[in-house]
Amino acid sequence: MTTATHDHDHDHDHHGPAKGITRWLYTTNHKDIGTMYLWFSFAMFLLGGTFAMVIRAELFQPGLQLVSPEFFNQMTTMHGLVMVFGAVMPAFVGLANWMIPMMIGAPDMALPRMNNLSFWILPFAFALLVSTLFMEGGGPNFGWTFYAPLSTTYAPPSTTYFIFAVHIMGASSIMGAINIVATILNMRAPGMTMMKMPLFVWTWLITSYLLIAVMPVLAGVVTMMLFDIHFATSFFDAAGGGSPILFQHLFWFFGHPEVYIMILPAFGIVSAIIPAFARKPLFGYSSMVYATASIAFLSFIVWGHHMFTVGIPFLGQAFFMWSTMLIAVPTGVKVFNWVTTMFRGSMTFETPMLFALAFVVLFTIGGFSGLMLAVAPVDFQYHDTYFVVAHFHYVLVPGAVFSIMAAVYYWLPKWSGRMYNETMGKVHFWLSFVGVNILFFPQHFLGLAGMPRRIPDYALQFTNFNMISSVGGFLFGLSQLLFLYIVVHTVVAGKKAPAKPWDGAEGLEWTVDSPAPYHTFSTPPKIN
Amino acid sequence: MQRKLLRGSLALPALLIGSWAQAGWQLNMPRGVTDISHQVYDLHMLTLWVCVVIGVLVFGVMFYSMYKHRKSKGAVSADFHESTKVELAWTLIPAAVIFGIGVKATYVLADMYNVDDAEMTVEVVGYQWRWRYRYLSDDPDTEVTFFSNMATDWDEINNLVDKNPNYLLDVDEPMVLPTGTKVRFILTSADVIHSWWVPALAVKKDAVPGIANEAWTIINEPGTYRGQCTELCGKDHGFMPVVVEAVTPEEFDAWLAVKQDEARQMAELTGRDWSMAELMERGQSVYNTSCASCHQVDGSGNAPTFPALRGSDYVRGDIDDVIDIILNGKRGSMMPAFRDQLSEVDTAAVTTYIRNAWGNNVGDMVTPVDILDIKAGQ
Amino acid sequence: MSEPQAQNQELASKIRKSVTKMFAVTVGMLAFVWFGLVPMYDLICEWTGITGRTTSASEEQMFEVVDRDIRVQFLARNGAEMPWDFRPVVTHVTAKPGEIVQVDFYARNGTSQDMIGQAIPSLAPFESTPYFHKTACFCFDQQPLAAGEDIKMAMVFQIDPDLPEWIKTINLSYTLYEVPQRRQDLAAARTE
């Protein structure tokens, strides 16, 4: 088995990266791989965003204008899959690759070659997935939750490609997770005890365990689909004695922890940025760790709240309602801790801080609607409406995505050695902030008024808010091109950044030069 | 009162636009017309207000700090970073609040699950993409069964004509229910998963193939209540509305009698002589509700999944083959069996229609009696 | 051996250990999903009646007949691609717990092909499932019908006297599906 120490021996005398394309193809350097993950996820973010723009354009007015219902369904499905597996998850893995070794004082990841492999299979997975759009019968059209039997008996022929793509993504995630756990458990610098680790490292450690536990479930589910489609089994086919409900139980046993996989690392990022710009240590470090662990634990016993309307017996319904509502407690603790960290601090509002503050407010709004959705009898009214769409986009876009943007602005000086343009960063923030709220807030109203999700056309009373939402969508979508420009401009022509550009920032990553040298902490740092 | 408050606090954009604040700006859940829907609404408002209060407190502290404790104002940061007391308080207080909501919700939930003592049963079966309603009766011969299709014209959807006020929410035959009567629904599906939702009744239940789900309602006020399918069920998921018409029990009995009579009349209708023109006329309307969403209004289809019927050698070929595919479906394709979905009259009409419309001009026709024979014989 | 090298080897073996553990967990989860979950789900369904399905016959039991009227309603319907006629002969019966009751269902293959059907049962409310014992049912077996053939199929049941007090009506539905040729071939191949 390959380990860091192995490469370490070889690479010790090399000082920089290889030249040309082979640097990226063969690299085992955590910084290179982190960079590739981040660029890949940004490309997927734009692709998934393009799908979203198609959806919002079609929904701008009632009636069918631009796309057919079949294609619309492919767009909603692909948007979900690409954003979840292509944009958010790889972005967090990229951040983990870059930051975890530097935060714990390790020279690299524990398994650098596997690291290379887990990245390089991703582009193939997504090429496979996106290619289905051009196949006969079209791409996956059954939603990112791919409920059977719509995704088996009634699915387009391209579903097989979709299944293999999911297999590859799962393999990549599992490898990434194993690598991260192995790094965190074994490669901390002497003196870096568990309870001294930055919260980003903690949240990623817990996230990795979630990934290792549930990705095999996803792999199992899609394999069962494969068998149902091609080998006449009937895991999910009522006609053959199977159960479509079994699919949903399995999917959401994966799916709910998956949701937390996409938000826990965000908690870690925000817990690094808020203290830095409030110039005050994080309030309640240990309670943050325990809260994260409890959220992770609870995520395994709440999956039934996605299935309140499928017909679960009363006791089951009540159990899932109570366990779900319980999650509000540790989540609340986190929000209170962040707010108290700001209290009596000495705050400044650079771009990373703005994104982190927006995260706290908007993620909390998403949490509120989550609490409302947890109340089972009322969920009968919310379920599968735009209220749910608004809820999960509030936790995922101004939640997970804003945290990623905050992280990019925060650590970009460390990665590139150059400072981004503060004015442009702020413009990007305000456009995104205003756009995202115009985009998603009216969707609460649409859902409450009765608009189901995943429909290509809607009744006339939903017109106004759909129009507003679409306008917000275009604004938000376009402002991300500005983000691209800012990052490229920084890397190419930004002002030189000092080793520690933020005076309140804490952590080992700020003790090395900017840009971070190709090899850092070849000799472990001393931790006091 | 609460509703007004909500409008006041959340409806800022709507207020700015002023008097437009009509139906198109509905912000909140409808209160509905059943006791359950009222309880659900109250619970929704309770949770919402709890969230609003917590939000105001938390964001209040946050904005206060952002304003007061900024470096540009000369704020010097404090150094505290732990307090077991405070942490305990903000763990226990939210837990207590949630406990309160949970208890109330559990009672409402128990009510929703109490299907017993229903006075009548209606079976709801989801099909791609229509609903079938069956009113169970002690006497099998007086059972009323019908399909409920979206009645909105495809020309409206394709923006060729103006949209009517109930655009996408109109059906050819609504489910008619008596007010003040406990009605049990048995929900299931013939193909993929659908979900039957009427917001005004606060009833939403998935229709899952192979599984019979239960739900119930007692409607307090007569009226027409509209909803939609809420589980993605394929191409026309957005085009399978649910319409419930609540009438007084007397009106309901009269309606039921008419429907039972119609079933008898259908037998007569099947038996009588049909002219080509009559069949073509009826066939066109059957085609547009049951076939056009896949094969298109002009028969051009949507290759490769939905073949064109216009100019098709198959459609213009042996008439028995055409009838067979309509009645029994085509295995391994998207074409379902319409045996249960279309009456003999409608099957005859649509067969005649597709063989003669759009320049197919085969020139022959098939009568309802022929179809009856085919169904009975073979 | 120099000191850093010794440290490196120690680290390598530590990493190897944690990777092995996590790999084992991954494989274990995969095996659990593939081999363990489906039987577990079926078992839970059987115990709790979650999906209202009974898949196997129960022994006829000597219950004392209780004087309590339970209305049992019968519903029959076809899956979307099933062209047979399929209906209960009576739409409901009133049964007392402990009694043995037989009802018939009628099916007719009106097509020009020989076909095999399979009925899938579901009970509502789900909570009644563990108390509804079928001692014989056409739904336990596949039902072949030649073109044009019809049949009356029997179902014999017994309601457990322990049926919760609040259940007064039980709805028994059957959905009839065609057993596709592919699955028939597969089943044949398995038994050979």
XYZ file of N, CA and C in Angstrom, chain A residues 62-65 69-70 73 136-137 141-143 147-150 154 238 243-245 248 278-287 308-314 317-318 321-322 325-326 328-329 333 335-337 339-340 342-349 357 360-361 364-365 368 371-372 375-385 441 444-462 464-465 468 503, chain B residues 10 23-30 37 40 43-44 47-48 51 54-55 58-59 61-66 69-72 75-83 86-87 90-91 94-95 98-99 101-103 105-106 108-110 112-113 128 154 156-159 163-165 167-169 190-193 195 197-199 202-206 208-211 213 228-239 302 304-306 334:
624
model
N -46.000 30.873 -17.508
C -46.792 29.651 -17.675
C -46.854 29.266 -19.149
N -47.080 28.001 -19.402
C -47.061 27.506 -20.778
C -45.695 26.921 -21.078
N -45.626 26.104 -22.138
C -44.338 25.543 -22.536
C -43.738 26.429 -23.609
N -42.556 26.999 -23.331
C -41.945 27.888 -24.316
C -40.683 27.316 -24.925
N -41.553 18.765 -21.912
C -41.574 18.192 -20.555
C -40.512 17.108 -20.348
N -40.262 16.267 -21.379
C -39.236 15.218 -21.235
C -37.888 15.857 -20.931
N -37.579 17.368 -17.476
C -37.286 16.375 -16.440
C -35.819 15.978 -16.438
N -30.180 8.183 -27.435
C -31.554 7.956 -27.840
C -32.411 7.739 -26.599
N -33.520 8.441 -26.524
C -34.382 8.327 -25.359
C -34.006 9.310 -24.260
N -34.316 10.975 -16.365
C -35.407 11.955 -16.303
C -36.281 11.715 -15.084
N -35.684 11.058 -14.051
C -36.515 10.631 -12.932
C -36.165 11.366 -11.642
N -35.513 12.522 -11.768
C -35.157 13.279 -10.576
C -33.886 12.733 -9.944
N -36.483 7.632 -7.930
C -37.391 6.644 -7.345
C -37.764 5.543 -8.345
N -37.641 4.304 -7.894
C -38.162 3.179 -8.670
C -39.686 3.183 -8.496
N -40.456 2.689 -9.438
C -40.063 2.064 -10.705
C -39.874 3.046 -11.864
N -40.017 4.353 -11.604
C -39.812 5.311 -12.697
C -38.384 5.192 -13.234
N -39.624 1.984 -16.035
C -40.083 3.052 -16.919
C -38.964 3.994 -17.355
N -43.042 -4.054 -7.924
C -44.192 -4.631 -7.232
C -44.701 -5.870 -7.957
N -40.606 -4.239 -3.708
C -41.295 -3.093 -3.140
C -40.635 -1.780 -3.549
N -41.405 -0.893 -4.183
C -40.863 0.423 -4.520
C -40.523 1.220 -3.251
N -41.174 0.861 -2.141
C -40.902 1.570 -0.891
C -39.519 1.211 -0.366
N -37.027 3.551 -1.548
C -36.991 4.844 -0.865
C -36.298 4.744 0.488
N -13.670 38.347 13.520
C -14.173 38.952 14.750
C -13.011 39.162 15.725
N -11.838 38.629 15.346
C -10.619 38.749 16.161
C -10.849 38.280 17.593
N -11.529 37.141 17.678
C -11.917 36.633 18.983
C -12.007 35.126 18.826
N -11.512 34.353 19.818
C -11.540 32.898 19.628
C -12.979 32.368 19.486
N -13.104 31.241 18.777
C -14.411 30.622 18.571
C -15.047 30.277 19.912
N -16.290 30.666 20.067
C -16.982 30.351 21.316
C -17.412 28.885 21.312
N -17.131 28.198 22.407
C -17.624 26.826 22.586
C -17.051 25.812 21.625
N -15.697 25.790 21.499
C -15.060 24.842 20.578
C -15.520 23.412 20.819
N -15.463 22.982 22.087
C -15.781 21.559 22.319
C -17.255 21.280 22.082
N -18.116 22.227 22.393
C -19.532 21.959 22.127
C -19.785 21.911 20.615
N -42.747 10.896 4.582
C -43.959 11.038 5.395
C -45.227 10.706 4.617
N -45.241 10.936 3.302
C -46.490 10.700 2.567
C -46.575 9.315 1.932
N -45.534 8.486 2.062
C -45.610 7.196 1.353
C -46.478 6.182 2.080
N -46.895 6.497 3.306
C -47.723 5.548 4.024
C -46.907 4.737 5.008
N -46.337 5.407 5.999
C -45.629 4.738 7.090
C -46.628 4.640 8.240
N -46.637 3.545 8.995
C -47.582 3.452 10.108
C -47.355 4.573 11.133
N -48.378 4.837 11.915
C -48.365 5.962 12.846
C -47.104 6.034 13.707
N -44.100 7.094 11.783
C -44.230 8.509 11.454
C -43.830 9.372 12.650
N -44.362 9.022 13.824
C -44.081 9.809 15.030
C -42.596 9.730 15.377
N -40.628 11.922 13.086
C -40.892 13.333 13.362
C -40.069 13.801 14.569
N -40.122 13.033 15.638
C -39.400 13.429 16.857
C -37.899 13.450 16.645
N -36.929 16.510 14.625
C -37.010 17.775 15.341
C -35.835 17.937 16.305
N -35.352 16.786 16.790
C -34.226 16.802 17.723
C -32.974 17.428 17.094
N -32.681 19.969 15.455
C -32.657 21.424 15.611
C -31.816 21.825 16.822
N -31.722 20.956 17.828
C -31.003 21.339 19.052
C -29.501 21.508 18.812
N -27.261 25.019 18.645
C -26.047 25.270 19.430
C -24.966 25.883 18.553
N -25.294 27.623 15.724
C -25.614 28.997 15.331
C -25.389 29.949 16.509
N -25.848 29.545 17.699
C -25.648 30.393 18.887
C -24.163 30.623 19.132
N -23.353 29.567 18.938
C -21.918 29.718 19.154
C -21.304 30.727 18.187
N -22.813 33.218 16.690
C -23.268 34.569 17.022
C -22.518 35.086 18.252
N -22.317 34.210 19.246
C -21.618 34.638 20.456
C -20.149 34.917 20.176
N -19.132 36.389 17.558
C -19.114 37.769 17.042
C -19.309 38.782 18.162
N -20.105 38.380 19.156
C -20.472 39.303 20.227
C -19.234 39.788 20.965
N -19.103 41.112 21.056
C -17.958 41.771 21.681
C -16.642 41.404 21.013
N -16.712 41.149 19.718
C -15.482 40.984 18.962
C -15.050 42.336 18.423
N -14.120 42.283 17.488
C -13.688 43.511 16.839
C -13.740 43.223 15.339
N -14.952 43.453 14.788
C -15.210 42.873 13.474
C -14.816 43.766 12.315
N -14.323 43.112 11.236
C -14.199 43.767 9.936
C -14.929 42.893 8.931
N -15.235 43.482 7.780
C -16.133 42.780 6.867
C -15.534 42.607 5.486
N -21.054 35.473 7.108
C -22.207 36.043 7.818
C -23.501 35.706 7.091
N -24.507 32.281 7.928
C -25.169 32.090 9.227
C -26.652 32.460 9.127
N -26.944 33.608 8.517
C -28.335 34.051 8.457
C -29.166 33.134 7.545
N -29.586 29.531 8.601
C -30.546 29.443 9.705
C -31.978 29.507 9.182
N -32.218 30.363 8.182
C -33.560 30.394 7.582
C -33.898 29.023 6.996
N -34.847 26.838 9.787
C -36.224 27.080 10.260
C -37.227 26.326 9.387
N -37.195 22.793 10.263
C -37.966 22.457 11.466
C -39.454 22.361 11.124
N -39.924 23.299 10.289
C -41.331 23.255 9.906
C -41.648 21.968 9.144
N -42.344 18.663 11.106
C -43.629 18.440 11.775
C -44.535 17.628 10.837
N -44.583 16.319 11.083
C -45.181 15.395 10.110
C -46.577 15.787 9.608
N -47.534 16.136 10.495
C -48.872 16.420 9.963
C -48.876 17.610 9.002
N -48.014 18.576 9.238
C -47.966 19.732 8.342
C -47.179 19.391 7.088
N -46.247 18.450 7.225
C -45.458 18.065 6.053
C -46.345 17.530 4.931
N -47.515 16.998 5.286
C -48.428 16.552 4.230
C -48.738 17.706 3.274
N -48.750 18.921 3.796
C -48.989 20.075 2.924
C -47.723 20.543 2.210
N -46.561 20.402 2.874
C -45.333 20.915 2.255
C -44.702 19.928 1.275
N -44.897 18.638 1.551
C -44.121 17.610 0.861
C -44.178 17.741 -0.662
N -42.981 17.665 -1.287
C -42.869 17.740 -2.744
C -43.474 18.995 -3.359
N -43.472 20.086 -2.600
C -43.859 21.367 -3.187
C -42.618 22.252 -3.274
N -36.355 32.954 -2.047
C -37.371 33.279 -1.032
C -38.795 33.158 -1.562
N -40.749 29.825 -1.261
C -41.523 29.453 -0.065
C -43.000 29.720 -0.314
N -43.291 30.912 -0.840
C -44.690 31.293 -1.073
C -45.334 30.353 -2.088
N -44.568 30.050 -3.159
C -45.112 29.176 -4.203
C -45.509 27.826 -3.630
N -44.632 27.292 -2.779
C -44.909 25.975 -2.205
C -46.121 26.010 -1.294
N -46.186 27.037 -0.449
C -47.322 27.123 0.475
C -48.627 27.311 -0.301
N -48.553 28.051 -1.408
C -49.756 28.266 -2.200
C -50.127 27.033 -3.018
N -49.234 26.044 -3.066
C -49.628 24.770 -3.671
C -48.933 24.377 -4.952
N -47.773 24.945 -5.246
C -47.104 24.544 -6.486
C -46.210 23.325 -6.246
N -46.481 22.194 -6.922
C -45.634 21.008 -6.768
C -44.263 21.251 -7.395
N -43.260 20.503 -6.918
C -41.940 20.628 -7.529
C -41.878 19.770 -8.787
N -40.828 19.984 -9.574
C -40.545 19.173 -10.760
C -41.649 19.211 -11.806
N -42.331 20.364 -11.947
C -43.307 20.481 -13.027
C -42.804 21.523 -14.028
N -42.972 21.232 -15.324
C -42.450 22.124 -16.353
C -43.368 23.314 -16.617
N -44.549 23.279 -16.069
C -45.539 24.307 -16.358
C -46.444 24.399 -15.137
N -47.041 25.589 -14.922
C -47.778 25.751 -13.679
C -49.045 26.560 -13.894
N -49.938 26.475 -12.899
C -51.198 27.206 -12.957
C -50.939 28.703 -12.845
N -51.906 29.489 -13.321
C -51.670 30.927 -13.501
C -51.375 31.667 -12.198
N -51.944 31.194 -11.070
C -51.731 31.961 -9.835
C -50.284 31.926 -9.356
N -49.461 31.042 -9.960
C -48.059 30.967 -9.529
C -47.143 31.832 -10.390
N -46.516 35.191 -10.863
C -45.722 36.322 -10.378
C -44.450 35.886 -9.675
N -44.615 34.968 -8.710
C -43.439 34.588 -7.934
C -42.454 33.773 -8.759
N -40.400 36.387 -10.599
C -39.425 36.998 -9.696
C -38.270 36.030 -9.442
N -5.263 39.569 9.880
C -4.564 39.701 11.160
C -5.177 38.854 12.260
N -44.203 39.566 6.156
C -43.456 38.889 5.105
C -43.747 39.419 3.707
N -54.936 37.414 -6.005
C -54.731 35.965 -5.940
C -53.318 35.544 -6.346
N -52.746 36.249 -7.306
C -51.433 35.881 -7.811
C -50.316 36.100 -6.813
N -50.637 36.674 -5.668
C -49.601 36.945 -4.668
C -49.851 36.161 -3.392
N -50.515 35.031 -3.496
C -50.781 34.245 -2.298
C -49.475 33.845 -1.623
N -49.382 34.178 -0.312
C -48.125 33.949 0.395
C -48.171 32.745 1.304
N -49.355 32.397 1.741
C -49.414 31.406 2.806
C -50.264 30.208 2.404
N -50.154 29.190 3.228
C -50.926 27.976 3.043
C -52.425 28.297 3.176
N -53.276 27.687 2.355
C -54.713 27.911 2.544
C -55.177 27.239 3.837
N -57.543 20.143 8.193
C -56.759 21.178 7.517
C -56.635 22.412 8.406
N -53.936 21.589 10.890
C -52.655 21.627 10.208
C -52.214 23.073 10.023
N -51.037 24.547 13.281
C -49.722 24.010 13.628
C -48.633 24.669 12.784
N -48.953 24.864 11.518
C -48.023 25.539 10.600
C -47.737 26.961 11.090
N -45.560 26.901 14.345
C -44.138 26.645 14.085
C -43.505 27.858 13.422
N -44.236 28.446 12.482
C -43.704 29.623 11.792
C -43.392 30.742 12.786
N -40.403 30.087 14.883
C -39.187 30.351 14.093
C -38.930 31.846 13.975
N -37.534 33.168 17.333
C -36.134 32.766 17.516
C -35.245 33.531 16.549
N -35.717 33.664 15.322
C -34.949 34.379 14.304
C -34.688 35.815 14.712
N -32.030 35.817 17.573
C -30.666 35.442 17.169
C -30.080 36.480 16.227
N -30.861 36.823 15.177
C -30.340 37.796 14.222
C -30.215 39.173 14.873
N -29.237 39.805 17.988
C -27.931 39.833 18.656
C -26.824 39.949 17.621
N -26.993 39.203 16.527
C -25.954 39.191 15.499
C -25.790 40.577 14.872
N -26.908 41.204 14.494
C -26.816 42.508 13.845
C -26.330 43.573 14.835
N -26.750 43.426 16.080
C -26.260 44.345 17.110
C -24.736 44.279 17.186
N -24.195 43.043 17.236
C -22.742 42.889 17.318
C -22.075 43.451 16.068
N -22.700 43.182 14.908
C -22.088 43.641 13.658
C -22.026 45.170 13.632
N -19.877 46.138 17.508
C -18.551 45.589 17.784
C -17.716 45.499 16.530
N -17.676 46.603 15.785
C -16.849 46.573 14.593
C -15.550 47.327 14.858
N -14.517 46.860 14.182
C -13.191 47.413 14.434
C -13.165 48.899 14.100
N -13.880 49.285 13.034
C -13.847 50.677 12.598
C -14.434 51.610 13.651
N -13.895 49.018 18.411
C -14.207 47.909 19.323
C -12.947 47.084 19.555
N -12.732 46.726 20.810
C -11.616 45.853 21.153
C -12.205 44.502 21.531
N -11.635 43.445 20.967
C -12.285 42.156 21.166
C -12.071 41.643 22.585
N -13.119 41.034 23.113
C -13.031 40.372 24.409
C -12.351 39.024 24.199
N -12.177 38.253 25.236
C -11.441 37.014 25.076
C -12.228 35.784 25.536
N -13.502 35.982 25.957
C -14.233 34.816 26.477
C -14.541 33.837 25.343
N -14.502 32.561 25.677
C -14.813 31.597 24.633
C -15.477 30.343 25.190
N -16.011 30.432 26.387
C -16.686 29.262 26.936
C -17.599 29.689 28.068
N -18.708 29.020 28.226
C -19.555 29.228 29.383
C -20.544 28.079 29.433
N -24.326 29.104 29.863
C -24.983 29.617 28.663
C -25.268 28.479 27.683
N -24.268 27.611 27.503
C -24.433 26.528 26.537
C -25.547 25.582 26.950
N -28.904 27.283 26.134
C -29.385 27.258 24.751
C -29.431 25.862 24.148
N -29.146 24.851 24.958
C -29.478 23.496 24.543
C -30.878 23.144 25.063
N -34.314 25.524 23.639
C -34.872 25.088 22.351
C -35.474 23.688 22.434
N -34.828 22.813 23.218
C -35.364 21.451 23.337
C -36.776 21.496 23.912
N -39.235 22.760 21.272
C -39.493 21.716 20.279
C -40.392 20.638 20.853
N -40.184 20.327 22.129
C -41.025 19.328 22.774
C -42.491 19.760 22.714
N -44.000 21.785 20.538
C -44.530 21.632 19.178
C -44.781 20.159 18.871
N -43.829 19.317 19.294
C -43.924 17.889 19.016
C -45.159 17.256 19.611
N -45.488 17.636 20.846
C -46.662 17.045 21.499
C -47.928 17.403 20.717
N -48.161 18.288 17.638
C -48.132 17.646 16.320
C -48.519 16.179 16.408
N -48.091 15.512 17.489
C -48.396 14.094 17.611
C -49.905 13.869 17.720
N -52.275 15.820 16.410
C -52.854 16.026 15.078
C -52.595 14.813 14.191
N -51.376 14.295 14.300
C -51.004 13.134 13.498
C -51.908 11.944 13.803
N -52.165 11.729 15.097
C -53.018 10.610 15.489
C -54.409 10.766 14.877
N -55.122 12.293 12.101
C -55.044 12.049 10.665
C -55.030 10.566 10.351
N -54.521 9.767 11.292
C -54.401 8.337 11.046
C -55.664 7.564 11.414
N -50.274 6.789 -15.614
C -49.555 7.818 -16.351
C -50.488 8.334 -17.440
N -54.244 21.395 -25.151
C -52.795 21.475 -25.405
C -52.424 22.764 -26.124
N -53.508 25.624 -25.292
C -53.237 26.603 -24.224
C -51.825 26.410 -23.684
N -51.461 25.140 -23.487
C -50.136 24.845 -22.941
C -49.059 25.304 -23.919
N -49.320 25.124 -25.201
C -48.342 25.523 -26.209
C -48.476 26.990 -26.616
N -49.231 27.756 -25.828
C -49.341 29.202 -26.012
C -49.951 29.612 -27.347
N -55.008 31.366 -22.045
C -55.183 30.363 -20.999
C -56.399 30.699 -20.157
N -57.208 29.687 -19.865
C -58.374 29.973 -19.034
C -57.981 29.996 -17.564
N -58.822 30.567 -16.688
C -58.421 30.807 -15.284
C -58.013 29.533 -14.545
N -56.358 27.090 -15.742
C -55.298 26.497 -16.555
C -54.544 25.414 -15.787
N -54.486 24.226 -16.357
C -53.801 23.050 -15.803
C -54.492 22.451 -14.581
N -55.514 23.108 -14.068
C -56.167 22.581 -12.865
C -57.599 22.162 -13.138
N -51.235 2.115 -10.892
C -51.130 1.032 -11.862
C -49.746 0.959 -12.479
N -48.967 2.043 -12.365
C -47.653 2.016 -13.005
C -46.543 2.541 -12.077
N -46.263 3.845 -12.130
C -45.198 4.398 -11.281
C -45.836 5.033 -10.046
N -45.014 5.640 -9.188
C -45.558 6.266 -7.985
C -46.140 7.636 -8.337
N -48.766 10.895 -6.487
C -49.192 11.346 -5.166
C -50.415 12.236 -5.331
N -52.994 14.915 -4.107
C -52.973 16.031 -3.162
C -54.087 17.025 -3.439
N -54.858 17.325 -2.394
C -55.798 18.432 -2.452
C -55.483 19.341 -1.260
N -54.844 20.491 -1.497
C -54.416 21.347 -0.390
C -55.564 21.731 0.549
N -56.050 19.151 3.039
C -54.827 18.698 3.716
C -54.658 17.196 3.595
N -55.024 16.656 2.439
C -54.801 15.237 2.183
C -53.750 15.124 1.085
N -52.648 14.461 1.434
C -51.664 14.117 0.405
C -51.164 12.732 0.723
N -51.308 11.814 -0.216
C -50.864 10.454 0.029
C -50.303 9.904 -1.270
N -49.203 9.179 -1.173
C -48.609 8.598 -2.372
C -49.436 7.420 -2.860
N -48.779 4.190 -4.598
C -47.611 3.352 -4.861
C -48.067 2.036 -5.478
N -47.438 1.602 -6.571
C -47.867 0.348 -7.185
C -47.747 -0.823 -6.205
N -48.781 -1.631 -6.140
C -48.752 -2.822 -5.304
C -49.108 -2.573 -3.857
N -49.276 -1.319 -3.465
C -49.576 -1.012 -2.070
C -50.830 -0.157 -1.992
N -52.652 2.478 0.051
C -52.555 3.444 1.143
C -53.939 3.935 1.521
N -52.895 18.853 -7.398
C -52.123 18.246 -8.471
C -51.417 17.000 -7.984
N -50.913 16.232 -8.934
C -50.037 15.116 -8.598
C -48.738 15.710 -8.073
N -48.223 15.163 -6.946
C -47.016 15.752 -6.379
C -45.844 14.786 -6.315
N -45.902 13.687 -7.039
C -44.700 12.847 -7.086
C -44.327 12.692 -8.547
N -43.076 13.031 -8.868
C -42.623 12.964 -10.253
C -42.968 11.602 -10.848
N -43.774 11.611 -11.923
C -44.273 10.340 -12.454
C -44.026 10.255 -13.939
N -43.037 11.010 -14.432
C -42.722 10.931 -15.850
C -43.112 12.203 -16.575
N -43.193 12.071 -17.882
C -43.325 13.208 -18.783
C -44.423 14.186 -18.390
N -45.631 13.701 -18.168
C -46.749 14.618 -17.946
C -47.120 14.766 -16.475
N -46.116 14.631 -15.618
C -46.331 14.802 -14.188
C -47.003 16.146 -13.883
N -46.660 17.159 -14.631
C -47.252 18.477 -14.390
C -48.662 18.614 -14.923
N -49.124 17.577 -15.598
C -50.421 17.691 -16.264
C -51.415 16.637 -15.787
N -43.567 11.580 -31.202
C -42.363 12.175 -30.647
C -41.310 11.079 -30.634
N -37.973 8.791 -30.593
C -38.319 7.421 -30.946
C -39.322 6.780 -29.978
N -39.544 7.413 -28.824
C -40.370 6.751 -27.807
C -41.831 6.666 -28.230
N -42.327 7.753 -28.799
C -43.744 7.798 -29.153
C -43.884 7.926 -30.664
N -43.808 2.080 -24.123
C -44.518 2.964 -23.214
C -46.031 2.852 -23.390
